[in-house]
Amino acid sequence: MDSDYPPLPPSGAARFSSPGLSQNGASPERGESPVDDSNERDSSDGLPAAKVISRRGDVVVVYADQGDSPEATHSWQVASKDLMQNRPYFRALLDPNKFSEGRDVMEQKMSRLQMSGQDTSVSDANAESLLPSISLPVEHFTRRLGIDAIELFLRVLSFSSLSATEKADFEGEIRLLPTSLIARLVELSDFFNSPRAVRDMLKRSGYAFGKGRVVLSRFDASLLRMKEDRIRQIIFIADFLDECSVFQILTHVLIIVGSKFWINGVEPPGPDTLRWHYFSGGLEGIPSRRPQPSDILIEPQRNYITDGNVS
């Protein structure tokens, strides 16, 4: 990276690898991924195959948690323009005029075009191996959010590359996804300074807070039988989406049923506390905000958590 720009933190910034995928030799394990495995390309050389999110993808995003297990490498083929479009973190990181990492990706793209032009028999698998790759930060916080949330986040960022039919299918799919996954998706979008893309996607789909039959827009005794984690996740997501009625009703439900976190009094959250486990802005404490890797790359371009509103 050029000395004209601040260095990326060792654990909170994307790292770039040489062309091709990570050298771990096992196929990635799949969690609660909503993506069909039929979109996963075969790898002819034993390397982990990248799951195709965008058929026009020109970069491979890699999450390699080598400290966990040798099989913990996951990769997705996406379009760099989707990552950069209205996504401040990725736009700054992939800009060849700002960071050497962006220039590395540009050079790798040029090299791939030259190699493809010299060999007209390049297979899909070999073509994929020539794609530049971006390594996402691996740390305790991203581990807690999970591979399924990371994959869903990349799918949301790639929404504009889908066909009309694929867009309709994805909207229908995300509308009913469980709050446990969507809450982690929201956390991840904040971590990478891309909340607008996720908020627009959830609003466009008319997110229904999961498949439950309980009506959330009015108070009902059945709400008192919900698990605390689900209550908290709904409050967190409703606040993110400015769903005021749902936010108010579920906040009242939490106060009535109480919380396991209140047994010994309300204590300040730790640095890796998920935000639905501690509500700032008056319910459980004062406004707070977790540092983000984008803070190193760009100037803050949005308002953060103030008066209990998640921006």
mmCIF file of C-alpha atoms in Angstrom:
data_model
loop_
_atom_site.group_PDB
_atom_site.id
_atom_site.type_symbol
_atom_site.label_atom_id
_atom_site.label_comp_id
_atom_site.label_asym_id
_atom_site.label_seq_id
_atom_site.Cartn_x
_atom_site.Cartn_y
_atom_site.Cartn_z
ATOM 1 C CA MET A 1 0.000 0.000 0.000
ATOM 2 C CA ASP A 2 1.272 3.472 -0.798
ATOM 3 C CA SER A 3 2.649 5.486 2.079
ATOM 4 C CA ASP A 4 0.354 8.387 1.115
ATOM 5 C CA TYR A 5 -2.548 6.531 2.701
ATOM 6 C CA PRO A 6 -3.039 5.147 6.199
ATOM 7 C CA PRO A 7 -2.088 1.467 6.618
ATOM 8 C CA LEU A 8 -4.805 -1.130 6.869
ATOM 9 C CA PRO A 9 -5.130 -2.750 10.303
ATOM 10 C CA PRO A 10 -3.849 -6.353 10.346
ATOM 11 C CA SER A 11 -7.179 -7.878 11.418
ATOM 12 C CA GLY A 12 -9.783 -5.408 10.207
ATOM 13 C CA ALA A 13 -8.928 -4.762 6.566
ATOM 14 C CA ALA A 14 -9.147 -6.829 3.426
ATOM 15 C CA ARG A 15 -5.975 -8.592 2.337
ATOM 16 C CA PHE A 16 -5.211 -9.452 -1.269
ATOM 17 C CA SER A 17 -3.730 -12.694 -2.474
ATOM 18 C CA SER A 18 -2.115 -13.673 -5.728
ATOM 19 C CA PRO A 19 -4.355 -14.736 -8.643
ATOM 20 C CA GLY A 20 -6.383 -17.825 -7.933
ATOM 21 C CA LEU A 21 -7.976 -19.198 -4.816
ATOM 22 C CA SER A 22 -6.578 -20.013 -1.389
ATOM 23 C CA GLN A 23 -4.222 -22.978 -1.229
ATOM 24 C CA ASN A 24 -6.290 -24.902 1.318
ATOM 25 C CA GLY A 25 -7.048 -28.253 -0.212
ATOM 26 C CA ALA A 26 -10.617 -28.992 0.855
ATOM 27 C CA SER A 27 -14.014 -27.972 -0.339
ATOM 28 C CA PRO A 28 -15.695 -25.402 1.873
ATOM 29 C CA GLU A 29 -18.257 -26.505 4.392
ATOM 30 C CA ARG A 30 -21.684 -24.995 4.001
ATOM 31 C CA GLY A 31 -23.686 -23.554 6.882
ATOM 32 C CA GLU A 32 -27.161 -22.146 6.578
ATOM 33 C CA SER A 33 -26.374 -20.798 3.126
ATOM 34 C CA PRO A 34 -29.470 -19.856 1.142
ATOM 35 C CA VAL A 35 -27.596 -20.234 -2.163
ATOM 36 C CA ASP A 36 -28.178 -23.308 -4.301
ATOM 37 C CA ASP A 37 -25.018 -25.446 -4.569
ATOM 38 C CA SER A 38 -25.756 -25.896 -8.279
ATOM 39 C CA ASN A 39 -24.107 -22.506 -8.764
ATOM 40 C CA GLU A 40 -20.804 -23.831 -7.452
ATOM 41 C CA ARG A 41 -18.099 -24.369 -10.051
ATOM 42 C CA ASP A 42 -15.932 -27.469 -10.036
ATOM 43 C CA SER A 43 -12.231 -27.019 -9.386
ATOM 44 C CA SER A 44 -9.981 -29.210 -11.502
ATOM 45 C CA ASP A 45 -6.879 -28.801 -9.325
ATOM 46 C CA GLY A 46 -8.316 -29.680 -5.909
ATOM 47 C CA LEU A 47 -8.612 -26.095 -4.705
ATOM 48 C CA PRO A 48 -11.842 -24.896 -3.097
ATOM 49 C CA ALA A 49 -14.376 -24.068 -5.787
ATOM 50 C CA ALA A 50 -15.808 -20.559 -5.826
ATOM 51 C CA LYS A 51 -19.574 -20.361 -5.601
ATOM 52 C CA VAL A 52 -20.865 -18.241 -8.468
ATOM 53 C CA ILE A 53 -22.971 -15.340 -7.228
ATOM 54 C CA SER A 54 -22.575 -13.280 -10.398
ATOM 55 C CA ARG A 55 -22.052 -15.019 -13.730
ATOM 56 C CA ARG A 56 -20.242 -11.884 -14.904
ATOM 57 C CA GLY A 57 -18.018 -11.944 -11.841
ATOM 58 C CA ASP A 58 -14.482 -10.716 -12.380
ATOM 59 C CA VAL A 59 -13.158 -11.178 -8.829
ATOM 60 C CA VAL A 60 -13.249 -13.923 -6.198
ATOM 61 C CA VAL A 61 -13.993 -12.967 -2.591
ATOM 62 C CA VAL A 62 -12.271 -15.347 -0.170
ATOM 63 C CA TYR A 63 -12.914 -15.937 3.522
ATOM 64 C CA ALA A 64 -10.155 -18.224 4.811
ATOM 65 C CA ASP A 65 -10.325 -18.880 8.536
ATOM 66 C CA GLN A 66 -7.181 -21.010 8.639
ATOM 67 C CA GLY A 67 -6.947 -20.812 12.412
ATOM 68 C CA ASP A 68 -10.223 -22.725 12.704
ATOM 69 C CA SER A 69 -9.739 -25.744 10.450
ATOM 70 C CA PRO A 70 -8.119 -26.566 7.082
ATOM 71 C CA GLU A 71 -11.605 -26.813 5.559
ATOM 72 C CA ALA A 72 -12.681 -23.320 6.574
ATOM 73 C CA THR A 73 -11.996 -21.613 3.252
ATOM 74 C CA HIS A 74 -15.024 -20.213 1.411
ATOM 75 C CA SER A 75 -15.021 -18.259 -1.827
ATOM 76 C CA TRP A 76 -17.548 -16.519 -4.060
ATOM 77 C CA GLN A 77 -17.294 -15.180 -7.598
ATOM 78 C CA VAL A 78 -18.742 -11.674 -7.795
ATOM 79 C CA ALA A 79 -18.574 -8.596 -10.005
ATOM 80 C CA SER A 80 -16.241 -5.889 -8.726
ATOM 81 C CA LYS A 81 -18.603 -3.196 -10.048
ATOM 82 C CA ASP A 82 -21.330 -4.536 -7.735
ATOM 83 C CA LEU A 83 -18.985 -4.356 -4.759
ATOM 84 C CA MET A 84 -17.950 -0.811 -5.594
ATOM 85 C CA GLN A 85 -21.355 0.611 -6.511
ATOM 86 C CA ASN A 86 -22.569 2.709 -3.568
ATOM 87 C CA ARG A 87 -20.418 0.604 -1.215
ATOM 88 C CA PRO A 88 -17.866 3.036 0.326
ATOM 89 C CA TYR A 89 -15.630 0.374 1.853
ATOM 90 C CA PHE A 90 -15.190 -1.701 -1.304
ATOM 91 C CA ARG A 91 -15.167 1.354 -3.576
ATOM 92 C CA ALA A 92 -12.233 2.831 -1.687
ATOM 93 C CA LEU A 93 -10.420 -0.482 -1.364
ATOM 94 C CA LEU A 94 -10.689 -1.386 -5.062
ATOM 95 C CA ASP A 95 -9.885 2.081 -6.403
ATOM 96 C CA PRO A 96 -6.546 1.760 -8.283
ATOM 97 C CA ASN A 97 -5.969 5.489 -7.790
ATOM 98 C CA LYS A 98 -6.058 5.211 -3.999
ATOM 99 C CA PHE A 99 -4.583 1.936 -2.845
ATOM 100 C CA SER A 100 -1.981 -0.450 -4.197
ATOM 101 C CA GLU A 101 -4.454 -3.303 -3.603
ATOM 102 C CA GLY A 102 -6.767 -1.753 -6.190
ATOM 103 C CA ARG A 103 -3.893 -1.545 -8.654
ATOM 104 C CA ASP A 104 -3.014 -5.174 -7.936
ATOM 105 C CA VAL A 105 -6.540 -6.224 -8.902
ATOM 106 C CA MET A 106 -6.375 -4.107 -12.066
ATOM 107 C CA GLU A 107 -3.046 -5.667 -13.041
ATOM 108 C CA GLN A 108 -4.366 -9.163 -12.381
ATOM 109 C CA LYS A 109 -7.391 -8.457 -14.579
ATOM 110 C CA MET A 110 -5.118 -7.313 -17.408
ATOM 111 C CA SER A 111 -2.930 -10.399 -16.995
ATOM 112 C CA ARG A 112 -6.005 -12.625 -17.118
ATOM 113 C CA LEU A 113 -7.199 -10.994 -20.326
ATOM 114 C CA GLN A 114 -3.792 -11.474 -21.925
ATOM 115 C CA MET A 115 -3.569 -15.138 -20.905
ATOM 116 C CA SER A 116 -7.118 -15.806 -22.093
ATOM 117 C CA GLY A 117 -6.315 -14.182 -25.416
ATOM 118 C CA GLN A 118 -3.261 -16.378 -25.924
ATOM 119 C CA ASP A 119 -5.110 -19.622 -25.137
ATOM 120 C CA THR A 120 -8.562 -19.875 -26.694
ATOM 121 C CA SER A 121 -9.122 -23.281 -25.060
ATOM 122 C CA VAL A 122 -9.160 -21.959 -21.493
ATOM 123 C CA SER A 123 -11.811 -23.886 -19.525
ATOM 124 C CA ASP A 124 -14.265 -22.326 -17.095
ATOM 125 C CA ALA A 125 -12.321 -23.778 -14.165
ATOM 126 C CA ASN A 126 -8.999 -22.432 -15.466
ATOM 127 C CA ALA A 127 -10.574 -19.068 -16.239
ATOM 128 C CA GLU A 128 -11.819 -18.909 -12.670
ATOM 129 C CA SER A 129 -8.327 -19.656 -11.350
ATOM 130 C CA LEU A 130 -7.064 -16.566 -13.190
ATOM 131 C CA LEU A 131 -9.478 -14.238 -11.422
ATOM 132 C CA PRO A 132 -7.993 -11.844 -8.857
ATOM 133 C CA SER A 133 -9.044 -12.596 -5.290
ATOM 134 C CA ILE A 134 -9.878 -10.451 -2.268
ATOM 135 C CA SER A 135 -9.545 -11.862 1.241
ATOM 136 C CA LEU A 136 -12.116 -10.665 3.751
ATOM 137 C CA PRO A 137 -10.913 -9.922 7.296
ATOM 138 C CA VAL A 138 -10.987 -12.917 9.608
ATOM 139 C CA GLU A 139 -11.439 -12.098 13.279
ATOM 140 C CA HIS A 140 -13.569 -13.089 16.240
ATOM 141 C CA PHE A 141 -16.417 -10.770 15.243
ATOM 142 C CA THR A 142 -16.768 -12.005 11.652
ATOM 143 C CA ARG A 143 -16.527 -15.609 12.895
ATOM 144 C CA ARG A 144 -19.527 -14.997 15.163
ATOM 145 C CA LEU A 145 -21.576 -13.613 12.265
ATOM 146 C CA GLY A 146 -21.090 -16.777 10.227
ATOM 147 C CA ILE A 147 -20.473 -17.841 6.650
ATOM 148 C CA ASP A 148 -24.183 -17.825 5.805
ATOM 149 C CA ALA A 149 -24.415 -14.110 6.692
ATOM 150 C CA ILE A 150 -21.289 -13.293 4.665
ATOM 151 C CA GLU A 151 -22.658 -15.114 1.636
ATOM 152 C CA LEU A 152 -26.061 -13.453 1.932
ATOM 153 C CA PHE A 153 -24.353 -10.064 2.218
ATOM 154 C CA LEU A 154 -22.465 -10.655 -1.047
ATOM 155 C CA ARG A 155 -25.696 -11.738 -2.737
ATOM 156 C CA VAL A 156 -27.384 -8.517 -1.641
ATOM 157 C CA LEU A 157 -24.494 -6.457 -3.003
ATOM 158 C CA SER A 158 -24.780 -8.357 -6.304
ATOM 159 C CA PHE A 159 -28.538 -7.829 -6.675
ATOM 160 C CA SER A 160 -28.221 -5.455 -9.643
ATOM 161 C CA SER A 161 -26.492 -8.157 -11.699
ATOM 162 C CA LEU A 162 -29.428 -10.548 -11.454
ATOM 163 C CA SER A 163 -32.016 -11.033 -14.166
ATOM 164 C CA ALA A 164 -35.598 -9.901 -13.565
ATOM 165 C CA THR A 165 -36.663 -13.449 -12.687
ATOM 166 C CA GLU A 166 -33.687 -13.959 -10.375
ATOM 167 C CA LYS A 167 -34.427 -10.659 -8.624
ATOM 168 C CA ALA A 168 -38.031 -11.679 -7.987
ATOM 169 C CA ASP A 169 -36.936 -15.072 -6.661
ATOM 170 C CA PHE A 170 -34.346 -13.528 -4.355
ATOM 171 C CA GLU A 171 -36.814 -10.982 -3.002
ATOM 172 C CA GLY A 172 -39.257 -13.780 -2.202
ATOM 173 C CA GLU A 173 -36.492 -15.788 -0.535
ATOM 174 C CA ILE A 174 -35.094 -13.024 1.647
ATOM 175 C CA ARG A 175 -38.570 -11.891 2.724
ATOM 176 C CA LEU A 176 -39.018 -15.002 4.883
ATOM 177 C CA LEU A 177 -35.467 -15.623 6.104
ATOM 178 C CA PRO A 178 -35.159 -16.057 9.893
ATOM 179 C CA THR A 179 -34.407 -13.054 12.082
ATOM 180 C CA SER A 180 -31.294 -14.812 13.389
ATOM 181 C CA LEU A 181 -29.749 -14.590 9.905
ATOM 182 C CA ILE A 182 -31.060 -11.132 8.985
ATOM 183 C CA ALA A 183 -29.817 -9.635 12.265
ATOM 184 C CA ARG A 184 -26.323 -10.926 11.483
ATOM 185 C CA LEU A 185 -26.645 -9.587 7.941
ATOM 186 C CA VAL A 186 -27.423 -6.120 9.340
ATOM 187 C CA GLU A 187 -24.412 -6.309 11.670
ATOM 188 C CA LEU A 188 -22.186 -7.289 8.748
ATOM 189 C CA SER A 189 -23.490 -4.441 6.578
ATOM 190 C CA ASP A 190 -22.564 -1.990 9.324
ATOM 191 C CA PHE A 191 -19.128 -3.589 9.700
ATOM 192 C CA PHE A 192 -18.451 -2.976 5.988
ATOM 193 C CA ASN A 193 -20.205 0.403 5.925
ATOM 194 C CA SER A 194 -22.870 -0.787 3.475
ATOM 195 C CA PRO A 195 -26.150 -0.511 5.432
ATOM 196 C CA ARG A 196 -28.041 1.229 2.621
ATOM 197 C CA ALA A 197 -27.816 -1.736 0.263
ATOM 198 C CA VAL A 198 -29.139 -4.127 2.907
ATOM 199 C CA ARG A 199 -31.858 -1.751 4.109
ATOM 200 C CA ASP A 200 -33.083 -1.168 0.538
ATOM 201 C CA MET A 201 -33.113 -4.919 -0.113
ATOM 202 C CA LEU A 202 -35.139 -5.710 3.015
ATOM 203 C CA LYS A 203 -37.611 -2.897 2.370
ATOM 204 C CA ARG A 204 -37.985 -3.868 -1.284
ATOM 205 C CA SER A 205 -38.782 -7.453 -0.336
ATOM 206 C CA GLY A 206 -41.222 -6.415 2.407
ATOM 207 C CA TYR A 207 -39.294 -8.353 5.014
ATOM 208 C CA ALA A 208 -41.727 -10.318 7.214
ATOM 209 C CA PHE A 209 -39.433 -11.020 10.214
ATOM 210 C CA GLY A 210 -39.311 -14.729 9.437
ATOM 211 C CA LYS A 211 -41.992 -17.330 8.829
ATOM 212 C CA GLY A 212 -43.779 -16.981 12.167
ATOM 213 C CA ARG A 213 -47.555 -16.524 12.139
ATOM 214 C CA VAL A 214 -47.577 -14.115 15.068
ATOM 215 C CA VAL A 215 -48.770 -10.638 14.086
ATOM 216 C CA LEU A 216 -46.137 -8.113 15.149
ATOM 217 C CA SER A 217 -48.046 -4.942 14.343
ATOM 218 C CA ARG A 218 -50.290 -5.174 17.422
ATOM 219 C CA PHE A 219 -49.769 -6.396 20.958
ATOM 220 C CA ASP A 220 -50.927 -9.933 21.643
ATOM 221 C CA ALA A 221 -50.353 -12.356 24.515
ATOM 222 C CA SER A 222 -48.704 -14.787 22.101
ATOM 223 C CA LEU A 223 -45.797 -12.355 21.779
ATOM 224 C CA LEU A 224 -44.931 -13.008 25.425
ATOM 225 C CA ARG A 225 -44.147 -16.645 24.578
ATOM 226 C CA MET A 226 -41.441 -15.751 22.075
ATOM 227 C CA LYS A 227 -37.806 -16.500 22.928
ATOM 228 C CA GLU A 228 -35.775 -13.532 24.100
ATOM 229 C CA ASP A 229 -33.227 -13.789 21.284
ATOM 230 C CA ARG A 230 -35.984 -13.575 18.660
ATOM 231 C CA ILE A 231 -37.602 -10.623 20.453
ATOM 232 C CA ARG A 232 -34.280 -8.807 20.524
ATOM 233 C CA GLN A 233 -33.503 -9.603 16.887
ATOM 234 C CA ILE A 234 -36.901 -8.258 15.789
ATOM 235 C CA ILE A 235 -36.341 -5.051 17.778
ATOM 236 C CA PHE A 236 -32.893 -4.650 16.227
ATOM 237 C CA ILE A 237 -34.119 -5.231 12.657
ATOM 238 C CA ALA A 238 -37.237 -3.069 13.109
ATOM 239 C CA ASP A 239 -35.064 -0.200 14.331
ATOM 240 C CA PHE A 240 -32.789 -0.644 11.310
ATOM 241 C CA LEU A 241 -35.795 -0.556 8.947
ATOM 242 C CA ASP A 242 -37.612 2.273 10.787
ATOM 243 C CA GLU A 243 -40.571 -0.034 11.449
ATOM 244 C CA CYS A 244 -41.775 2.082 14.380
ATOM 245 C CA SER A 245 -44.875 0.072 15.378
ATOM 246 C CA VAL A 246 -43.013 -3.244 15.431
ATOM 247 C CA PHE A 247 -40.140 -1.629 17.325
ATOM 248 C CA GLN A 248 -42.423 -0.150 19.983
ATOM 249 C CA ILE A 249 -44.526 -3.276 20.500
ATOM 250 C CA LEU A 250 -41.562 -5.659 20.777
ATOM 251 C CA THR A 251 -39.738 -3.246 23.075
ATOM 252 C CA HIS A 252 -42.753 -3.345 25.391
ATOM 253 C CA VAL A 253 -42.753 -7.158 25.172
ATOM 254 C CA LEU A 254 -39.082 -7.295 26.219
ATOM 255 C CA ILE A 255 -39.730 -5.045 29.205
ATOM 256 C CA ILE A 256 -42.683 -7.192 30.314
ATOM 257 C CA VAL A 257 -40.975 -10.585 29.988
ATOM 258 C CA GLY A 258 -37.621 -9.335 31.270
ATOM 259 C CA SER A 259 -34.146 -10.370 30.166
ATOM 260 C CA LYS A 260 -31.539 -12.896 31.216
ATOM 261 C CA PHE A 261 -29.019 -10.090 30.751
ATOM 262 C CA TRP A 262 -30.678 -8.086 33.543
ATOM 263 C CA ILE A 263 -30.271 -10.635 36.331
ATOM 264 C CA ASN A 264 -27.122 -8.987 37.681
ATOM 265 C CA GLY A 265 -27.991 -5.515 36.452
ATOM 266 C CA VAL A 266 -27.309 -4.012 33.041
ATOM 267 C CA GLU A 267 -23.590 -4.022 32.318
ATOM 268 C CA PRO A 268 -21.749 -2.203 29.487
ATOM 269 C CA PRO A 269 -21.248 -4.344 26.378
ATOM 270 C CA GLY A 270 -17.924 -5.847 25.370
ATOM 271 C CA PRO A 271 -16.219 -4.925 22.078
ATOM 272 C CA ASP A 272 -17.672 -7.975 20.282
ATOM 273 C CA THR A 273 -21.180 -7.825 21.773
ATOM 274 C CA LEU A 274 -23.830 -8.280 19.103
ATOM 275 C CA ARG A 275 -26.010 -5.217 19.082
ATOM 276 C CA TRP A 276 -29.282 -6.989 19.767
ATOM 277 C CA HIS A 277 -27.777 -8.248 23.047
ATOM 278 C CA TYR A 278 -27.404 -4.673 24.305
ATOM 279 C CA PHE A 279 -29.650 -1.813 23.179
ATOM 280 C CA SER A 280 -28.154 1.633 23.492
ATOM 281 C CA GLY A 281 -30.081 4.880 23.404
ATOM 282 C CA GLY A 282 -32.050 4.511 26.613
ATOM 283 C CA LEU A 283 -33.371 0.946 26.854
ATOM 284 C CA GLU A 284 -30.177 -0.562 28.259
ATOM 285 C CA GLY A 285 -27.486 2.085 27.964
ATOM 286 C CA ILE A 286 -26.014 5.070 26.173
ATOM 287 C CA PRO A 287 -25.418 5.255 22.406
ATOM 288 C CA SER A 288 -22.341 3.376 21.278
ATOM 289 C CA ARG A 289 -20.694 2.303 18.066
ATOM 290 C CA ARG A 290 -18.279 -0.444 17.116
ATOM 291 C CA PRO A 291 -15.140 0.588 15.162
ATOM 292 C CA GLN A 292 -15.244 -0.524 11.534
ATOM 293 C CA PRO A 293 -12.555 -1.386 8.990
ATOM 294 C CA SER A 294 -13.996 1.304 6.709
ATOM 295 C CA ASP A 295 -12.903 3.934 9.229
ATOM 296 C CA ILE A 296 -9.351 3.353 8.036
ATOM 297 C CA LEU A 297 -10.238 3.649 4.352
ATOM 298 C CA ILE A 298 -12.644 6.545 4.071
ATOM 299 C CA GLU A 299 -14.003 9.516 5.925
ATOM 300 C CA PRO A 300 -17.291 8.798 7.718
ATOM 301 C CA GLN A 301 -20.092 9.470 5.262
ATOM 302 C CA ARG A 302 -23.099 8.787 7.402
ATOM 303 C CA ASN A 303 -24.554 9.351 10.837
ATOM 304 C CA TYR A 304 -23.970 6.604 13.348
ATOM 305 C CA ILE A 305 -26.084 5.359 16.230
ATOM 306 C CA THR A 306 -27.711 8.362 17.854
ATOM 307 C CA ASP A 307 -30.787 8.573 20.008
ATOM 308 C CA GLY A 308 -31.360 4.849 19.590
ATOM 309 C CA ASN A 309 -31.571 4.920 15.778
ATOM 310 C CA VAL A 310 -29.274 2.642 13.768
ATOM 311 C CA SER A 311 -28.166 4.482 10.658
#
